[in-house]
Short mmCIF file of C-alpha atoms (C1' of nucleotides) in Angstrom, two decimals:
data_model
loop_
_atom_site.label_atom_id
_atom_site.label_comp_id
_atom_site.label_asym_id
_atom_site.label_seq_id
_atom_site.Cartn_x
_atom_site.Cartn_y
_atom_site.Cartn_z
CA UNK A 258 25.75 63.36 157.39
CA UNK A 259 26.66 66.87 156.26
CA UNK A 260 26.76 70.08 158.24
CA UNK A 261 25.44 73.45 157.12
CA UNK A 262 27.71 76.49 157.07
CA UNK A 263 26.16 77.72 160.33
CA UNK A 264 26.66 74.33 161.97
CA UNK A 265 30.30 74.23 160.87
CA UNK A 266 30.85 77.67 162.37
CA UNK A 267 29.32 76.68 165.70
CA UNK A 268 31.38 73.51 165.83
CA UNK A 269 34.57 75.39 165.07
CA UNK A 270 33.78 77.91 167.82
CA UNK A 271 33.10 75.12 170.31
CA UNK A 272 36.32 73.41 169.33
CA UNK A 273 38.33 76.56 169.94
CA UNK A 274 36.58 77.51 173.19
CA UNK A 275 36.98 74.00 174.55
CA UNK A 276 40.70 74.17 173.93
CA UNK A 277 40.63 71.43 171.34
CA UNK A 278 37.99 69.44 173.16
CA UNK A 279 39.68 69.36 176.58
CA UNK A 280 37.01 71.23 178.53
CA UNK A 281 33.30 71.91 178.35
CA UNK A 282 31.88 75.13 177.00
CA UNK A 283 28.93 77.22 178.14
CA UNK A 284 26.07 78.51 176.02
CA UNK A 285 27.01 82.11 176.76
CA UNK A 286 30.61 81.58 175.71
CA UNK A 287 29.49 80.23 172.37
CA UNK A 288 27.06 83.13 171.96
CA UNK A 289 29.87 85.62 172.57
CA UNK A 290 32.24 83.85 170.17
CA UNK A 291 29.68 83.60 167.34
CA UNK A 292 28.29 87.07 168.09
CA UNK A 293 24.75 85.84 168.45
CA UNK A 294 22.24 85.45 171.30
CA UNK A 295 22.14 82.66 173.87
CA UNK A 296 18.65 81.65 172.71
CA UNK A 297 19.95 80.99 169.19
CA UNK A 298 22.81 78.98 170.63
CA UNK A 299 20.46 76.76 172.65
CA UNK A 300 18.57 75.92 169.46
CA UNK A 301 21.74 75.07 167.62
CA UNK A 302 23.22 73.00 170.45
CA UNK A 303 20.15 70.79 170.41
CA UNK A 304 20.64 70.26 166.67
CA UNK A 305 24.36 69.56 166.97
CA UNK A 306 23.60 67.17 169.82
CA UNK A 307 21.13 65.29 167.60
CA UNK A 308 23.85 65.01 164.98
CA UNK A 309 26.19 63.65 167.66
CA UNK A 310 29.04 66.04 167.03
CA UNK A 311 28.63 67.38 170.55
CA UNK A 312 27.37 65.97 173.83
CA UNK A 313 24.73 68.29 175.14
CA UNK A 314 23.22 68.28 178.63
CA UNK A 315 20.73 71.09 179.11
CA UNK A 316 21.98 73.79 181.51
CA UNK A 317 25.40 72.15 181.76
CA UNK A 318 27.13 73.25 178.57
CA UNK A 319 28.59 71.07 175.86
CA UNK A 320 31.51 68.76 175.20
CA UNK A 321 32.67 68.06 171.68
CA UNK A 322 32.65 64.39 170.60
CA UNK A 323 35.42 62.62 168.68
CA UNK A 324 33.33 62.92 165.51
CA UNK A 325 32.80 66.62 166.23
CA UNK A 326 36.50 67.14 166.78
CA UNK A 327 37.22 65.52 163.42
CA UNK A 328 34.71 67.76 161.68
CA UNK A 329 36.01 70.91 163.34
CA UNK A 330 39.57 70.04 162.38
CA UNK A 331 38.50 69.54 158.75
CA UNK A 332 37.08 73.04 158.71
CA UNK A 333 40.16 74.47 160.41
CA UNK A 334 42.34 72.66 157.89
CA UNK A 335 40.44 74.22 155.00
CA UNK A 336 40.55 77.67 156.58
CA UNK A 337 44.30 77.56 157.09
CA UNK A 338 45.10 76.12 153.67
CA UNK A 339 43.13 78.95 152.05
CA UNK A 340 45.03 81.45 154.20
CA UNK A 341 48.30 80.07 152.91
CA UNK A 342 46.99 80.30 149.36
CA UNK A 343 45.87 83.90 149.80
CA UNK A 344 49.17 85.02 151.28
CA UNK A 345 51.60 82.99 149.21
CA UNK A 346 49.91 83.02 145.84
CA UNK A 347 47.63 86.06 145.83
CA UNK A 348 49.88 88.41 147.82
CA UNK A 349 47.35 89.12 150.55
CA UNK A 350 48.75 90.65 153.71
CA UNK A 351 48.31 88.42 156.71
CA UNK A 352 45.83 90.77 158.33
CA UNK A 353 43.57 90.64 155.25
CA UNK A 354 43.06 86.91 154.90
CA UNK A 355 40.77 85.99 157.75
CA UNK A 356 37.39 87.18 156.44
CA UNK A 357 37.86 85.68 152.99
CA UNK A 358 39.13 82.38 154.40
CA UNK A 359 36.07 82.35 156.63
CA UNK A 360 33.97 82.12 153.46
CA UNK A 361 36.25 79.82 151.50
CA UNK A 362 36.45 77.25 154.30
CA UNK A 363 32.84 76.23 153.65
CA UNK A 364 33.31 75.21 150.02
CA UNK A 365 32.43 71.52 149.85
CA UNK A 366 34.90 69.57 147.72
CA UNK A 367 37.38 67.09 149.14
CA UNK A 368 39.17 66.99 145.80
CA UNK A 369 39.61 70.76 145.86
CA UNK A 370 41.28 70.69 149.25
CA UNK A 371 43.47 67.74 148.35
CA UNK A 372 44.68 69.53 145.23
CA UNK A 373 45.09 72.84 146.99
CA UNK A 374 47.21 71.17 149.67
CA UNK A 375 49.42 69.61 147.04
CA UNK A 376 49.61 72.86 145.04
CA UNK A 377 50.82 74.68 148.16
CA UNK A 378 53.38 71.93 148.82
CA UNK A 379 51.67 70.46 151.88
CA UNK A 380 52.26 73.39 154.22
CA UNK A 381 52.32 72.56 157.93
CA UNK A 382 51.59 76.05 159.25
CA UNK A 383 49.39 78.94 158.18
CA UNK A 384 50.55 82.55 157.82
CA UNK A 385 49.81 83.19 161.52
CA UNK A 386 51.99 80.23 162.47
CA UNK A 387 49.07 78.01 163.44
CA UNK A 388 49.43 74.35 162.50
CA UNK A 389 47.38 72.90 159.63
CA UNK A 390 45.75 69.56 160.55
CA UNK A 391 46.29 66.78 158.03
CA UNK A 392 43.31 65.20 156.27
CA UNK A 393 42.77 62.82 159.19
CA UNK A 394 42.71 65.69 161.67
CA UNK A 395 46.18 65.09 163.09
CA UNK A 396 48.14 68.14 164.10
CA UNK A 397 51.86 68.22 164.56
CA UNK A 398 52.32 71.04 167.04
CA UNK A 399 55.65 72.66 167.73
CA UNK A 400 56.49 73.59 171.31
CA UNK A 401 56.20 77.34 171.49
CA UNK A 402 56.71 79.92 174.16
CA UNK A 403 55.69 83.53 174.50
CA UNK A 404 58.47 86.03 173.91
CA UNK A 405 58.26 87.30 177.49
CA UNK A 406 59.12 83.79 178.70
CA UNK A 407 62.39 83.75 176.80
CA UNK A 408 65.67 84.62 178.50
CA UNK A 409 68.31 87.14 177.48
CA UNK A 410 70.49 85.95 174.60
CA UNK A 411 68.06 83.22 173.57
CA UNK A 412 67.33 83.05 169.83
CA UNK A 413 64.33 81.75 167.95
CA UNK A 414 61.75 82.35 165.31
CA UNK A 415 58.33 83.96 165.58
CA UNK A 416 55.73 81.32 164.71
CA UNK A 417 52.41 82.69 165.87
CA UNK A 418 50.48 85.38 167.69
CA UNK A 419 47.96 84.79 170.45
CA UNK A 420 45.76 87.77 169.70
CA UNK A 421 45.35 87.74 165.93
CA UNK A 422 43.08 90.81 165.81
CA UNK A 423 43.60 93.00 162.77
CA UNK A 424 44.74 95.79 165.09
CA UNK A 425 47.51 93.74 166.63
CA UNK A 426 48.60 92.30 163.29
CA UNK A 427 48.77 95.79 161.82
CA UNK A 428 50.86 96.94 164.74
CA UNK A 429 53.33 94.10 164.24
CA UNK A 430 53.62 94.84 160.55
CA UNK A 431 54.31 98.47 161.33
CA UNK A 432 57.15 97.77 163.73
CA UNK A 433 58.63 95.22 161.35
CA UNK A 434 57.81 91.95 163.08
CA UNK A 435 56.21 89.06 161.22
CA UNK A 436 55.67 85.30 161.36
CA UNK A 437 58.91 83.63 160.42
CA UNK A 438 61.14 86.46 161.60
CA UNK A 439 64.35 85.31 163.31
CA UNK A 440 64.68 86.97 166.67
CA UNK A 441 67.09 87.25 169.59
CA UNK A 442 66.38 88.60 173.08
CA UNK A 443 68.87 91.41 173.69
CA UNK A 444 67.50 92.69 176.97
CA UNK A 445 64.70 92.29 179.49
CA UNK A 446 63.82 95.11 181.85
CA UNK A 447 63.18 93.66 185.28
CA UNK A 448 60.63 96.05 186.75
CA UNK A 449 58.10 96.25 183.87
CA UNK A 450 58.97 93.17 181.83
CA UNK A 451 59.51 95.16 178.63
CA UNK A 452 62.01 93.72 176.18
CA UNK A 453 64.56 94.60 173.55
CA UNK A 454 64.47 92.22 170.57
CA UNK A 455 66.81 91.88 167.61
CA UNK A 456 64.85 91.08 164.45
CA UNK A 457 66.52 89.40 161.50
CA UNK A 458 69.95 90.30 162.85
CA UNK A 459 69.53 93.93 161.95
CA UNK A 460 66.55 95.75 163.43
CA UNK A 461 66.18 96.40 167.17
CA UNK A 462 62.68 96.48 168.62
CA UNK A 463 61.36 97.63 171.99
CA UNK A 464 58.14 96.09 173.21
CA UNK A 465 56.03 96.08 176.37
CA UNK A 466 55.51 92.89 178.32
CA UNK A 467 51.91 92.79 177.03
CA UNK A 468 53.03 92.78 173.44
CA UNK A 469 55.75 90.23 174.13
CA UNK A 470 53.22 87.94 175.81
CA UNK A 471 51.17 87.95 172.62
CA UNK A 472 53.98 86.75 170.38
CA UNK A 473 54.85 83.06 170.25
CA UNK A 474 58.20 81.68 169.15
CA UNK A 475 60.09 78.43 168.86
CA UNK A 476 63.59 78.36 170.26
CA UNK A 477 66.62 77.55 168.18
CA UNK P 257 22.71 96.76 147.59
CA UNK P 258 23.93 93.20 147.82
CA UNK P 259 22.40 90.02 146.45
CA UNK P 260 22.09 86.70 148.26
CA UNK P 261 23.53 83.54 146.73
CA UNK P 262 20.06 82.48 145.59
CA UNK P 263 19.41 85.87 144.02
CA UNK P 264 22.73 85.74 142.17
CA UNK P 265 21.84 82.32 140.81
CA UNK P 266 18.44 83.49 139.57
CA UNK P 267 19.98 86.51 137.93
CA UNK P 268 22.62 84.43 136.21
CA UNK P 269 19.94 82.03 134.93
CA UNK P 270 17.85 84.92 133.60
CA UNK P 271 20.90 86.41 131.94
CA UNK P 272 21.68 83.15 130.16
CA UNK P 273 18.07 82.38 129.18
CA UNK P 274 17.60 85.89 127.84
CA UNK P 275 20.61 85.48 125.62
CA UNK P 276 22.58 88.15 127.38
CA UNK P 277 19.55 90.35 127.96
CA UNK P 278 18.30 90.41 124.38
CA UNK P 279 14.93 88.77 124.97
CA UNK P 280 12.45 88.32 127.78
CA UNK P 281 12.23 85.16 129.83
CA UNK P 282 9.22 83.29 131.20
CA UNK P 283 8.67 82.15 134.76
CA UNK P 284 8.55 78.51 133.68
CA UNK P 285 11.85 78.76 131.80
CA UNK P 286 13.55 80.10 134.90
CA UNK P 287 11.96 77.35 136.99
CA UNK P 288 13.32 74.69 134.64
CA UNK P 289 16.80 76.24 134.57
CA UNK P 290 17.05 76.61 138.37
CA UNK P 291 15.31 73.26 138.93
CA UNK P 292 12.70 74.75 141.21
CA UNK P 293 8.95 75.36 141.00
CA UNK P 294 7.20 78.19 139.18
CA UNK P 295 5.68 79.41 142.44
CA UNK P 296 9.13 79.89 143.96
CA UNK P 297 10.22 81.74 140.86
CA UNK P 298 7.28 84.16 141.07
CA UNK P 299 8.32 85.00 144.62
CA UNK P 300 11.90 85.61 143.62
CA UNK P 301 11.02 87.67 140.54
CA UNK P 302 9.06 90.05 142.71
CA UNK P 303 12.10 90.43 144.95
CA UNK P 304 14.51 90.92 142.06
CA UNK P 305 12.09 93.44 140.57
CA UNK P 306 12.09 95.40 143.83
CA UNK P 307 15.87 95.45 143.71
CA UNK P 308 15.66 96.73 140.12
CA UNK P 309 17.94 94.15 138.58
CA UNK P 310 15.06 92.92 136.43
CA UNK P 311 11.92 94.50 135.02
CA UNK P 312 9.00 92.38 136.06
CA UNK P 313 5.47 92.60 134.68
CA UNK P 314 3.21 89.95 136.18
CA UNK P 315 2.21 87.24 133.69
CA UNK P 316 4.54 88.66 131.03
CA UNK P 317 7.92 87.37 132.05
CA UNK P 318 11.03 89.38 132.86
CA UNK P 319 13.66 91.48 131.17
CA UNK P 320 17.02 92.02 132.79
CA UNK P 321 18.00 95.65 133.46
CA UNK P 322 21.40 97.22 132.77
CA UNK P 323 22.20 96.98 136.48
CA UNK P 324 21.10 93.33 136.45
CA UNK P 325 23.26 92.59 133.42
CA UNK P 326 26.25 94.09 135.21
CA UNK P 327 25.60 91.96 138.29
CA UNK P 328 25.14 88.78 136.26
CA UNK P 329 28.36 89.41 134.37
CA UNK P 330 30.23 89.88 137.64
CA UNK P 331 29.07 86.46 138.77
CA UNK P 332 29.92 84.90 135.41
CA UNK P 333 33.34 86.53 135.55
CA UNK P 334 34.00 85.01 138.96
CA UNK P 335 32.75 81.60 137.88
CA UNK P 336 34.98 81.50 134.83
CA UNK P 337 38.08 82.80 136.58
CA UNK P 338 37.71 80.07 139.19
CA UNK P 339 37.33 77.52 136.42
CA UNK P 340 40.61 78.67 134.91
CA UNK P 341 42.24 78.42 138.32
CA UNK P 342 40.95 74.91 138.92
CA UNK P 343 42.10 73.62 135.54
CA UNK P 344 45.39 75.46 135.17
CA UNK P 345 46.64 75.46 138.74
CA UNK P 346 44.91 72.55 140.46
CA UNK P 347 44.89 70.13 137.51
CA UNK P 348 41.13 69.64 137.47
CA UNK P 349 39.72 68.09 134.30
CA UNK P 350 37.40 70.44 132.47
CA UNK P 351 34.38 68.26 133.19
CA UNK P 352 35.02 68.45 136.94
CA UNK P 353 35.15 72.19 137.46
CA UNK P 354 31.56 73.32 137.12
CA UNK P 355 30.08 72.30 140.49
CA UNK P 356 32.98 73.69 142.50
CA UNK P 357 33.04 76.94 140.52
CA UNK P 358 29.31 77.20 141.18
CA UNK P 359 30.15 77.48 144.89
CA UNK P 360 33.28 79.59 144.55
CA UNK P 361 31.54 82.22 142.41
CA UNK P 362 29.57 83.43 145.42
CA UNK P 363 32.56 84.34 147.58
CA UNK P 364 32.31 88.08 148.24
CA UNK P 365 35.66 89.80 147.88
CA UNK P 366 36.49 92.17 145.05
CA UNK P 367 40.15 92.08 146.09
CA UNK P 368 40.20 88.30 145.82
CA UNK P 369 38.91 88.35 142.26
CA UNK P 370 41.26 91.14 141.24
CA UNK P 371 44.24 89.22 142.60
CA UNK P 372 43.06 85.92 141.15
CA UNK P 373 42.69 87.54 137.73
CA UNK P 374 46.20 88.90 137.92
CA UNK P 375 47.59 85.60 139.25
CA UNK P 376 46.08 83.80 136.27
CA UNK P 377 47.55 86.41 133.89
CA UNK P 378 44.26 88.03 132.95
CA UNK P 379 42.81 85.13 130.99
CA UNK P 380 40.23 86.05 128.34
CA UNK P 381 38.58 82.62 128.05
CA UNK P 382 37.66 79.85 130.44
CA UNK P 383 38.51 76.15 129.95
CA UNK P 384 35.30 75.66 127.95
CA UNK P 385 36.30 78.50 125.63
CA UNK P 386 33.70 80.91 127.01
CA UNK P 387 34.85 84.53 127.30
CA UNK P 388 35.58 86.03 130.71
CA UNK P 389 33.98 89.48 131.18
CA UNK P 390 36.32 92.17 132.49
CA UNK P 391 35.60 93.90 135.79
CA UNK P 392 33.28 96.37 134.07
CA UNK P 393 31.28 93.56 132.45
CA UNK P 394 32.72 93.98 128.96
CA UNK P 395 33.18 90.83 126.93
CA UNK P 396 35.41 90.54 123.96
CA UNK P 397 33.82 87.70 121.99
CA UNK P 398 35.55 85.88 119.17
CA UNK P 399 33.53 84.96 116.09
CA UNK P 400 32.97 81.23 116.28
CA UNK P 401 31.25 78.67 114.14
CA UNK P 402 30.08 75.15 114.74
CA UNK P 403 32.27 72.43 113.25
CA UNK P 404 29.49 71.27 110.93
CA UNK P 405 29.45 74.73 109.37
CA UNK P 406 33.11 74.54 108.37
CA UNK P 407 34.14 73.48 104.86
CA UNK P 408 36.55 70.75 103.80
CA UNK P 409 40.22 71.73 104.20
CA UNK P 410 39.42 74.59 106.59
CA UNK P 411 41.58 74.73 109.72
CA UNK P 412 40.91 76.17 113.15
CA UNK P 413 40.94 75.68 116.86
CA UNK P 414 38.24 74.29 119.13
CA UNK P 415 37.22 77.08 121.51
CA UNK P 416 33.98 75.96 123.11
CA UNK P 417 31.17 73.45 123.27
CA UNK P 418 27.47 74.29 123.13
CA UNK P 419 26.30 71.45 125.33
CA UNK P 420 28.72 71.42 128.24
CA UNK P 421 27.05 68.52 130.06
CA UNK P 422 29.45 66.21 131.85
CA UNK P 423 28.38 63.40 129.54
CA UNK P 424 29.34 65.30 126.41
CA UNK P 425 32.59 66.58 127.90
CA UNK P 426 33.53 63.06 128.91
CA UNK P 427 32.80 61.83 125.41
CA UNK P 428 35.07 64.48 123.91
CA UNK P 429 37.85 63.63 126.30
CA UNK P 430 37.53 59.97 125.38
CA UNK P 431 37.86 60.57 121.65
CA UNK P 432 40.76 62.95 122.19
CA UNK P 433 39.15 66.30 121.46
CA UNK P 434 39.53 69.25 123.85
CA UNK P 435 39.30 73.02 124.02
CA UNK P 436 42.35 74.44 122.36
CA UNK P 437 42.86 71.51 119.99
CA UNK P 438 43.96 72.52 116.48
CA UNK P 439 41.70 70.91 113.92
CA UNK P 440 41.29 70.55 110.17
CA UNK P 441 38.24 69.32 108.27
CA UNK P 442 39.36 66.36 106.15
CA UNK P 443 35.97 65.25 104.84
CA UNK P 444 32.25 65.91 105.08
CA UNK P 445 29.78 63.20 104.13
CA UNK P 446 26.98 64.79 102.13
CA UNK P 447 23.99 62.60 103.00
CA UNK P 448 24.26 62.50 106.81
CA UNK P 449 26.52 65.45 107.53
CA UNK P 450 29.06 63.37 109.44
CA UNK P 451 32.64 64.58 109.36
CA UNK P 452 36.23 63.47 109.44
CA UNK P 453 38.44 65.77 111.49
CA UNK P 454 42.20 65.87 111.91
CA UNK P 455 43.13 66.73 115.50
CA UNK P 456 46.52 68.22 116.36
CA UNK P 457 47.90 67.13 113.00
CA UNK P 458 47.99 63.53 114.01
CA UNK P 459 44.74 61.94 115.13
CA UNK P 460 41.79 61.41 112.78
CA UNK P 461 38.31 61.60 114.27
CA UNK P 462 34.90 60.64 112.86
CA UNK P 463 31.90 62.40 114.27
CA UNK P 464 28.18 62.64 113.56
CA UNK P 465 26.61 65.92 112.47
CA UNK P 466 25.03 66.21 115.93
CA UNK P 467 28.38 66.07 117.66
CA UNK P 468 29.95 68.44 115.15
CA UNK P 469 27.13 70.94 115.71
CA UNK P 470 27.98 70.98 119.41
CA UNK P 471 31.60 71.93 118.95
CA UNK P 472 32.54 75.55 118.33
CA UNK P 473 35.75 76.67 116.66
CA UNK P 474 37.51 79.78 115.45
CA UNK P 475 38.95 79.66 111.97
CA UNK P 476 42.59 80.25 111.24
"C1'" DT D 128 -16.29 85.22 120.94
"C1'" DC D 129 -16.41 81.87 124.26
"C1'" DT D 130 -14.62 77.90 126.35
"C1'" DT D 131 -10.74 75.31 127.48
"C1'" DA D 132 -5.90 74.58 128.28
"C1'" DT D 133 -1.71 76.48 129.85
"C1'" DT D 134 0.88 79.52 132.48
"C1'" DT D 135 1.46 82.26 136.34
"C1'" DT D 136 0.32 84.02 140.70
"C1'" DT D 137 -1.52 83.86 145.37
"C1'" DA D 138 -2.33 81.66 149.69
"C1'" DG D 139 -0.74 79.04 153.14
"C1'" DG D 140 2.97 75.89 155.06
"C1'" DT D 141 7.82 74.18 156.25
"C1'" DA D 142 12.70 74.46 157.75
"C1'" DA D 143 16.83 77.00 159.02
"C1'" DG D 144 18.63 80.40 161.64
"C1'" DA D 145 18.19 84.45 163.73
"C1'" DC D 146 15.58 87.55 167.38
"C1'" DT D 147 12.90 89.21 172.06
"C1'" DA D 148 10.50 88.26 176.12
"C1'" DA D 149 9.30 85.21 179.54
"C1'" DA D 150 9.90 81.03 182.17
"C1'" DA D 151 12.85 77.61 184.20
"C1'" DT D 152 17.00 76.03 186.24
"C1'" DG D 153 21.28 76.19 188.86
"C1'" DC D 154 24.35 78.54 191.97
"C1'" DT D 155 25.61 81.33 195.90
"C1'" DA D 156 25.46 83.78 199.94
"C1'" DA D 157 22.97 84.86 203.93
"C1'" DT G 63 17.85 75.97 203.21
"C1'" DT G 64 16.21 79.31 200.81
"C1'" DA G 65 16.03 83.98 198.36
"C1'" DG G 66 17.89 86.22 194.77
"C1'" DC G 67 20.81 86.50 190.81
"C1'" DA G 68 22.82 84.78 186.66
"C1'" DT G 69 22.46 81.56 183.13
"C1'" DT G 70 19.94 78.86 180.07
"C1'" DT G 71 15.91 77.28 177.83
"C1'" DT G 72 11.30 77.75 175.90
"C1'" DA G 73 7.77 80.12 173.42
"C1'" DG G 74 6.56 82.86 169.95
"C1'" DT G 75 8.14 85.97 165.69
"C1'" DC G 76 10.70 87.20 161.63
"C1'" DT G 77 13.09 86.45 157.06
"C1'" DT G 78 14.71 83.69 153.23
"C1'" DA G 79 13.84 80.23 150.14
"C1'" DC G 80 11.57 76.60 149.20
"C1'" DC G 81 7.01 73.68 148.67
"C1'" DT G 82 1.74 72.26 147.30
"C1'" DA G 83 -2.80 73.42 146.14
"C1'" DA G 84 -5.94 76.55 144.49
"C1'" DA G 85 -7.16 80.69 142.11
"C1'" DA G 86 -6.45 83.97 138.46
"C1'" DA G 87 -4.79 85.55 134.11
"C1'" DT G 88 -3.47 84.74 129.49
"C1'" DA G 89 -3.51 82.25 125.14
"C1'" DA G 90 -5.59 79.29 121.71
"C1'" DG G 91 -9.04 76.73 119.20
"C1'" DA G 92 -13.70 75.96 117.61
#
DNA sequence: TCTTATTTTTAGGTAAGACTAAAATGCTAA
DNA sequence: TTAGCATTTTAGTCTTACCTAAAAATAAGA
């Protein structure tokens, strides 16, 4: 049973909103995520329920099924592999890749994805630091913490951002932060939570608590 | 003004059937090419006429306009660049690329195509030997002739096939011929037009006139 | 030229995926 | 426990792209 592009997009949205399938999701939430109207979502939920990728009880929101989770992860895998391709091979900036990957992820060809994966050397993370599921939908997540949770003198590496809006990504680029950057916490201001961060052992960066909370790192 | 995927496919079909815009095309021909019904084609022709990419006179078939030609060539350019990518970078066989390229050609991103072109080193021909239009729609064609038109002792290089059906491509692969192969005509049998061809200075190949007529080469 | 055969178009219908407006359901606070 | 509000669903349209069947236009042969 195959899914249309629209169905794949709904399923992906439900997967994300449900936190990887751990909680149920309301019609309105899906509508907001997909930027469509609740009435359209109701229609689609009935269809996805029929296809058994979600469990749908009218008026009570949806839960994603195991099959649905698998499908969503396939789409996410394709999206993230294309992002790696765009950044590593075609020199896209990491704030330019999302829209194009959103189209590319719907190309139907298992062979294509297999070959792309191999061509990119089986990457485990996309340019935003998000993990790439393997072809069975397994994800090997790294423990991460937000920068504002790190203590003074701790070192690590930026691996992801929470808010990956173009605006925030642009801001990071401008101040010289990026996924993969090696960082060290030089100082934390008690009363407002703002921080002083050493980037790549040379540049010093000041950031508000809000910004720090949006940046995820692994410790080292 | 943008075209939908279906509209792009119709336009491409009309471009091909009209021999690059040199003759007009009938509704039935388009229906056969697209594998749809004449009634659906009539609908679409009206729409494409409104968008001024074709000139449509009811009951008299269509002619592609300059704007339409430009659009069709853009799509062909994208298709062929993706084919090069699939064969050169992802190790696809040349009889496996068509379907996937058919999907990839509809991805909307001028930047993507520009970067892909550059990444592939601005190829001028696709894996089937067909020329890749530049971003303005210009094509630099090489003079080619069918193998059966070549004389004994003439040398050249296979650059394309007329019938690029999977069956024919598979057959060529099996006998050891391919786009790019250096060839020399060793013998031509008068009464049935069959030929003996030396491939890559080592392998000798017998082929019927029909097969030879399907293989295009440049002389050297 | 007129009748027939072929091609093409129109008319009317379907399915997907969106929409608006209205009805139904569930939740909460009095 | 029920009135009112928020959420969700249903009903009815719209557009795109397809379909079949029937009508109209063109082309061809006697």
